[in-house]
Tab-separated table of C-alpha atoms in Angstrom:
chain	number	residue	atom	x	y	z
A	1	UNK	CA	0.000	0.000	0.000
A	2	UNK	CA	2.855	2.572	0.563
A	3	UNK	CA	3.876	4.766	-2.261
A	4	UNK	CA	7.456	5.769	-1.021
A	5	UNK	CA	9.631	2.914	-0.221
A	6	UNK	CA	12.380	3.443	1.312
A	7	UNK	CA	15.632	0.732	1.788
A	8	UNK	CA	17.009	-0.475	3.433
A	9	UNK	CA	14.837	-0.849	6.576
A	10	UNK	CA	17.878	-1.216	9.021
A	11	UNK	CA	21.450	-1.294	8.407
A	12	UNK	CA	24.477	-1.879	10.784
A	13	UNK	CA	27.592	-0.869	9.280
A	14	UNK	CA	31.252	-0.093	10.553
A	15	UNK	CA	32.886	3.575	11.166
A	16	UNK	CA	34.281	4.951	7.915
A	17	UNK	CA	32.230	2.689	5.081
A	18	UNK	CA	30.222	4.483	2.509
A	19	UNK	CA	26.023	3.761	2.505
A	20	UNK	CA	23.703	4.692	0.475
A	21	UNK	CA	19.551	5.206	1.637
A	22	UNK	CA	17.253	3.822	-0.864
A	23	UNK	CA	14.168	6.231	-1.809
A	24	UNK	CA	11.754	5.802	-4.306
A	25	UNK	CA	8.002	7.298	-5.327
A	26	UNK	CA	5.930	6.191	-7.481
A	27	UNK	CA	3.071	8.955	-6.988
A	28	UNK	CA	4.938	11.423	-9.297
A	29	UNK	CA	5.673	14.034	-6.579
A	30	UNK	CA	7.938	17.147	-7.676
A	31	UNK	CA	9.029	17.306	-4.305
A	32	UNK	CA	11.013	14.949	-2.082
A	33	UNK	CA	12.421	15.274	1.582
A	34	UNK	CA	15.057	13.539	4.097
A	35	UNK	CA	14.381	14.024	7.621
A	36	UNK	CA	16.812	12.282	10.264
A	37	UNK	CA	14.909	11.937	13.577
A	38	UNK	CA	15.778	9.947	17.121
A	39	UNK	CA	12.921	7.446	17.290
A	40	UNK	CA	9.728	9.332	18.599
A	41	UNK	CA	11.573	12.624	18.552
A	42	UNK	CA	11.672	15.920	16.435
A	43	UNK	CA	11.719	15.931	12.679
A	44	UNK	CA	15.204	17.297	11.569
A	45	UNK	CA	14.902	18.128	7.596
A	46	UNK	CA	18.399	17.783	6.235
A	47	UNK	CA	17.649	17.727	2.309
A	48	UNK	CA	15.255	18.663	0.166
A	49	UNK	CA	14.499	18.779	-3.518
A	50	UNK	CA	12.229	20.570	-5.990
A	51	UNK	CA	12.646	18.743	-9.210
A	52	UNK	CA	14.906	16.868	-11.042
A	53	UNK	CA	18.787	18.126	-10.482
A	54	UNK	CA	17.569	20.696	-7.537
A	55	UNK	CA	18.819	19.679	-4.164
A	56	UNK	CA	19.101	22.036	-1.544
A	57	UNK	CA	20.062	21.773	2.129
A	58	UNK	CA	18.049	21.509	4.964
A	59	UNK	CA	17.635	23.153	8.359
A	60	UNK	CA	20.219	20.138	10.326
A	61	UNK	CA	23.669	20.230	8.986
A	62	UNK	CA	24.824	16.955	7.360
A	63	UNK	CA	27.599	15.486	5.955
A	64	UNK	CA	25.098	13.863	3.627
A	65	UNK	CA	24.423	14.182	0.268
A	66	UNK	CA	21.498	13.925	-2.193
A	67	UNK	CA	21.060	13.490	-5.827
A	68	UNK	CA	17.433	13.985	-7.745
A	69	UNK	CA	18.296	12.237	-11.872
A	70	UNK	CA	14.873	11.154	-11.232
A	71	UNK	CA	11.476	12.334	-10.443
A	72	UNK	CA	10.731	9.282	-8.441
A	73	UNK	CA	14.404	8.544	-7.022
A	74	UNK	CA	16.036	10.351	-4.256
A	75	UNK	CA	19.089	8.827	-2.673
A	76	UNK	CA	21.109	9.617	0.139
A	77	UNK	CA	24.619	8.974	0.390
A	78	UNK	CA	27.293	9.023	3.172
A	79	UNK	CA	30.741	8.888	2.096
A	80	UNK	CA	32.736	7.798	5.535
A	81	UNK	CA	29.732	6.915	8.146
A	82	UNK	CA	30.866	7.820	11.515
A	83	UNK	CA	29.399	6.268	14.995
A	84	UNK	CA	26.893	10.157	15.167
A	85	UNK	CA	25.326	8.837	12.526
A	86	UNK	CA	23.301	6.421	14.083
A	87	UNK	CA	19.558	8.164	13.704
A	88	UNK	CA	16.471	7.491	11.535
A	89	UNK	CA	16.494	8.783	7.879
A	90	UNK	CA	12.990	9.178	7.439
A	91	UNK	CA	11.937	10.000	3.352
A	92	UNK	CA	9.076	12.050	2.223
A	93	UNK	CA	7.520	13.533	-0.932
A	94	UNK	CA	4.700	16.060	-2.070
A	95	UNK	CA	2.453	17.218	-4.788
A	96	UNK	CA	2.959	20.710	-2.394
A	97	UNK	CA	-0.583	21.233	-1.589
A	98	UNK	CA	-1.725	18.410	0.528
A	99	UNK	CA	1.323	17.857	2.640
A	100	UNK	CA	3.974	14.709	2.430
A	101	UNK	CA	3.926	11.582	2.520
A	102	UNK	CA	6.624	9.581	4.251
A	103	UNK	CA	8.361	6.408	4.060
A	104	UNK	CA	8.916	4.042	6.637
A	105	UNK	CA	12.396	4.765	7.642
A	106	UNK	CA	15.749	3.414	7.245
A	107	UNK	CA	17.521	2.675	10.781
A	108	UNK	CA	20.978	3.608	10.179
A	109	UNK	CA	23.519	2.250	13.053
A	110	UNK	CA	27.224	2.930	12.605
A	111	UNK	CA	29.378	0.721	14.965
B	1	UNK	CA	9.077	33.063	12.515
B	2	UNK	CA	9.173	29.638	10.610
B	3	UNK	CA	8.485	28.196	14.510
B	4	UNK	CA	5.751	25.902	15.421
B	5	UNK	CA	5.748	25.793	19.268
B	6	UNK	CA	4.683	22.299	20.437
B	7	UNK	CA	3.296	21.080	23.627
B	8	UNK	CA	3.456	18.865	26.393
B	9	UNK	CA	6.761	17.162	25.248
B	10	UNK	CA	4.748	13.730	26.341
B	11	UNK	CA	1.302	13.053	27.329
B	12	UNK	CA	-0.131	10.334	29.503
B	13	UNK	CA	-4.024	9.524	29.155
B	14	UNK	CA	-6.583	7.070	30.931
B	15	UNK	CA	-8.097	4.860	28.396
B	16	UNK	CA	-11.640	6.835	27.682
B	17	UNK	CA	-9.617	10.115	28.622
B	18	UNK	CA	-9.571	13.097	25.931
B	19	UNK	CA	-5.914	13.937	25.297
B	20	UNK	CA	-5.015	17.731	24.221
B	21	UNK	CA	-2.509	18.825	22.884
B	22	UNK	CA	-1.370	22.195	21.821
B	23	UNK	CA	0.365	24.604	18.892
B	24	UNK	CA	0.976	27.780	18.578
B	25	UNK	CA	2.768	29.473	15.458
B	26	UNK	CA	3.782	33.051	14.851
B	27	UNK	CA	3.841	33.423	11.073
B	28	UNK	CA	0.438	34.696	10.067
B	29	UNK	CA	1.280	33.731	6.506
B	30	UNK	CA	0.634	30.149	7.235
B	31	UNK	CA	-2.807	28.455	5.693
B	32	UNK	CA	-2.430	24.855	5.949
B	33	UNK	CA	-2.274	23.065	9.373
B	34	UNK	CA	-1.771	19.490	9.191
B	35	UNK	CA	-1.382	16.897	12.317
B	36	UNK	CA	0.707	13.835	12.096
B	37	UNK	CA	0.708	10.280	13.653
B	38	UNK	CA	3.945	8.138	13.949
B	39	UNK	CA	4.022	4.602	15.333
B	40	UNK	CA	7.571	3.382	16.926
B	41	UNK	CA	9.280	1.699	13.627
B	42	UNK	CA	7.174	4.031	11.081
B	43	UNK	CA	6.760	6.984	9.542
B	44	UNK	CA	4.822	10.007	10.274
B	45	UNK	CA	1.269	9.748	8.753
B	46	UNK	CA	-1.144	12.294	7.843
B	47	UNK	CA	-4.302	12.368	10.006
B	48	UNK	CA	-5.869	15.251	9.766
B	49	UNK	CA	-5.785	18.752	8.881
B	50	UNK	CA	-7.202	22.280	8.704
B	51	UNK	CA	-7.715	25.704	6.927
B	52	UNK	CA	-7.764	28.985	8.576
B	53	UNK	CA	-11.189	29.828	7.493
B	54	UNK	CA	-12.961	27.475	10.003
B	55	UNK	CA	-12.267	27.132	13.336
B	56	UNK	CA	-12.809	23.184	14.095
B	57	UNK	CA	-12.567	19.874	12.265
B	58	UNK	CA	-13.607	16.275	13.258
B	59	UNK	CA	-12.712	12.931	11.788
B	60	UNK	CA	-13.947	10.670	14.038
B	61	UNK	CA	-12.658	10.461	17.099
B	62	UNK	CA	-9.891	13.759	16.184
B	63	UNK	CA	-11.002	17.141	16.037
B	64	UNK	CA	-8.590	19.682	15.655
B	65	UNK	CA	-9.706	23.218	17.064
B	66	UNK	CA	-8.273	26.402	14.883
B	67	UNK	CA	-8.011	29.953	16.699
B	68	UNK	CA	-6.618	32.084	14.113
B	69	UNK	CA	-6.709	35.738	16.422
B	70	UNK	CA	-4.493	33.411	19.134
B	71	UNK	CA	-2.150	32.110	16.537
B	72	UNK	CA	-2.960	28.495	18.015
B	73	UNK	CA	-4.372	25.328	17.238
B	74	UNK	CA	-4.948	21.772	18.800
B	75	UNK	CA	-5.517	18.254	18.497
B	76	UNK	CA	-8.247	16.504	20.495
B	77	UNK	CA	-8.469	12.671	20.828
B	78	UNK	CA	-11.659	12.116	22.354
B	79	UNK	CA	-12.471	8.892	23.635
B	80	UNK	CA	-8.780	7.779	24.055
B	81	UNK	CA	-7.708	4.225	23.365
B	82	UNK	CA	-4.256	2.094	24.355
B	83	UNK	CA	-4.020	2.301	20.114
B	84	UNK	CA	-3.608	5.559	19.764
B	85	UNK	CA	-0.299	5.898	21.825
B	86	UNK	CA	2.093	7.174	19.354
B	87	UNK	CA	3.884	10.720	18.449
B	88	UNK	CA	1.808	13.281	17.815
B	89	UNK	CA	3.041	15.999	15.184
B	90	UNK	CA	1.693	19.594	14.486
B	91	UNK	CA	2.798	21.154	11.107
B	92	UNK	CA	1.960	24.727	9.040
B	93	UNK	CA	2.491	25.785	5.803
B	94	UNK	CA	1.937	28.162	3.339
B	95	UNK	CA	2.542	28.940	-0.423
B	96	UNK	CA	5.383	31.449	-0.278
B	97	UNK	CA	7.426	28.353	1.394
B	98	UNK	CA	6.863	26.352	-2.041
B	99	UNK	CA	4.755	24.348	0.886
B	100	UNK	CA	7.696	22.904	2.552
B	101	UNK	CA	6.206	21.848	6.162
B	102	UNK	CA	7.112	23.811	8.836
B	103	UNK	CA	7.148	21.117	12.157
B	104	UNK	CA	6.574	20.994	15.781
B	105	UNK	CA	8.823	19.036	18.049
B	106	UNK	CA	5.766	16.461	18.987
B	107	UNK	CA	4.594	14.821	21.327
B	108	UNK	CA	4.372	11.451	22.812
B	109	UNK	CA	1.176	10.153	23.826
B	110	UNK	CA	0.864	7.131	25.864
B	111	UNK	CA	-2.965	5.691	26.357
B	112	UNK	CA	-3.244	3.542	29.304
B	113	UNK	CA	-5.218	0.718	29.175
C-alpha cells in the first residue's frame, strides 16, 4: 500500500564505510524530503528537492548528500559513516498542496 | 518566525480520557495546518488537517480546534484508546514556502489501558 519505499529498513555498518539510503516514489511528486529523527523525537529536515537536479540543504547540517536524476528517485549517500550517525532517515515527498507523505524509515547504526 | 511551538513534550491519558494537545505558530502567513501520527518503527502519517477559514474539524474520534486571532491550534483525541499511543506531530504551511512543512517538536502520547 505505501507509495514511497524506502531501503534499506535497518542497516548496521562499521565507522568509515560508505552507505547509500534507498528512496523511491511512485506517486509522481515534484518534491522529495530527508528528515533524520531519534525514534519518537523531532523531525530534523536535512535535504530537500524541488525537481529533477535541484537539491538544496536543509535546516540540520549533514555530511550527507542527495542526488534527484529522477522524479521518483532520491538517494542519500554518506561517504565515511561515523558512529553520530546512528539516527532514523525518514523520506518524504509532495504534490505541495496536501502535505507529504513519508516512508517508513531506514535505521541507520554505525558501529 | 518559521516556529511551530509544540506542547506537552509527552502526554499520559486514561483509556476513555480526551488527550489535548497544543500549537501555537507566529507566522500569520501560514494556511495549511496538518497533524501527524507516527508509530515506533514508522513513519509520520497524515491524520488530519485544517484551513484557517474554520475554526474546528472532526474525523472521528480527532477534532482539531483552529483559533486564528491566538495564533494556536490543537488536536483533540476524544475517547482515548491504548491504540492511539504514538507521536503526535503539528505542522503549518503556506505557499510562499513552495509548501515545505514547517514542524513541531511532537509529542508522545501514551494511552493507558
Amino acid at each position: 500500500e505505501a507509495d514511497i519505499y524506502q531501503t534499506p529498513r535497518y542497516l548496521v555498518i562499521g565507522t568509515g564505510k560508505k552507505i547509500t539510503l534507498e528512496c523511491s516514489q511512485t506517486m509522481g511528486h515534484d518534491k522529495m524530503y530527508w528528515y533524520q529523527q531519534d525514534p519518537g523525537m523531532e523531525l530534523h529536515l536535512i535535504h530537500y528537492s524541488y525537481g529533477v537536479n535541484s537539491t538544496e540543504k536543509g535546516d540540520l547540517s549533514s555530511e550527507s548528500t542527495v542526488s534527484r536524476i529522477r522524479t521518483e528517485h532520491f538517494p542519500l549517500t554518506l561517504e565515511s559513516a561515523r558512529p553520530s550517525h546512528t539516527s532514523q532517515y525518514l523520506c518524504a515527498s509532495s504534490p505541495g498542496a496536501r502535505g507529504y507523505t513519508f516512508g517508513s524509515g531506514t535505521r541507520l547504526t554505525v558501529v | 518566525q518559521q516556529q511551530v511551538k509544540q506542547s506537552p513534550q509527552s502526554l499520559i491519558v486514561q483509556k476513555g480520557g480526551i488527550s489535548i494537545i497544543n500549537c501555537a505558530y507566529e507566522n500569520t502567513a501560514f494556511d495549511y495546518f496538518p497533524w501527524y501520527q507516527q508509530f515506533p518503527g514508522k513513519g509520520p502519517a497524515l491524520l488530519i488537517a485544517i484551513r484557517p477559514d474554520v475554526s474546528e474539524k472532526k474525523e472521528g474520534r480527532f477534532t482539531i480546534s483552529f483559533n486564528k486571532s491566538a495564533k494556536q491550534f490543537s488536536l483533540h483525541i476524544m475517547d482515548s484508546q491504548p491504540g492511539d499511543s504514538a507521536t503526535y506531530f503539528c505542522a503549518a504551511t503556506h505557499s510562499g514556502s513552495a509548501r515545505q512543512l514547517t514542524f513541531g517538536s511532537g509529542t508522545q502520547l501514551t494511552v493507558l489501558p
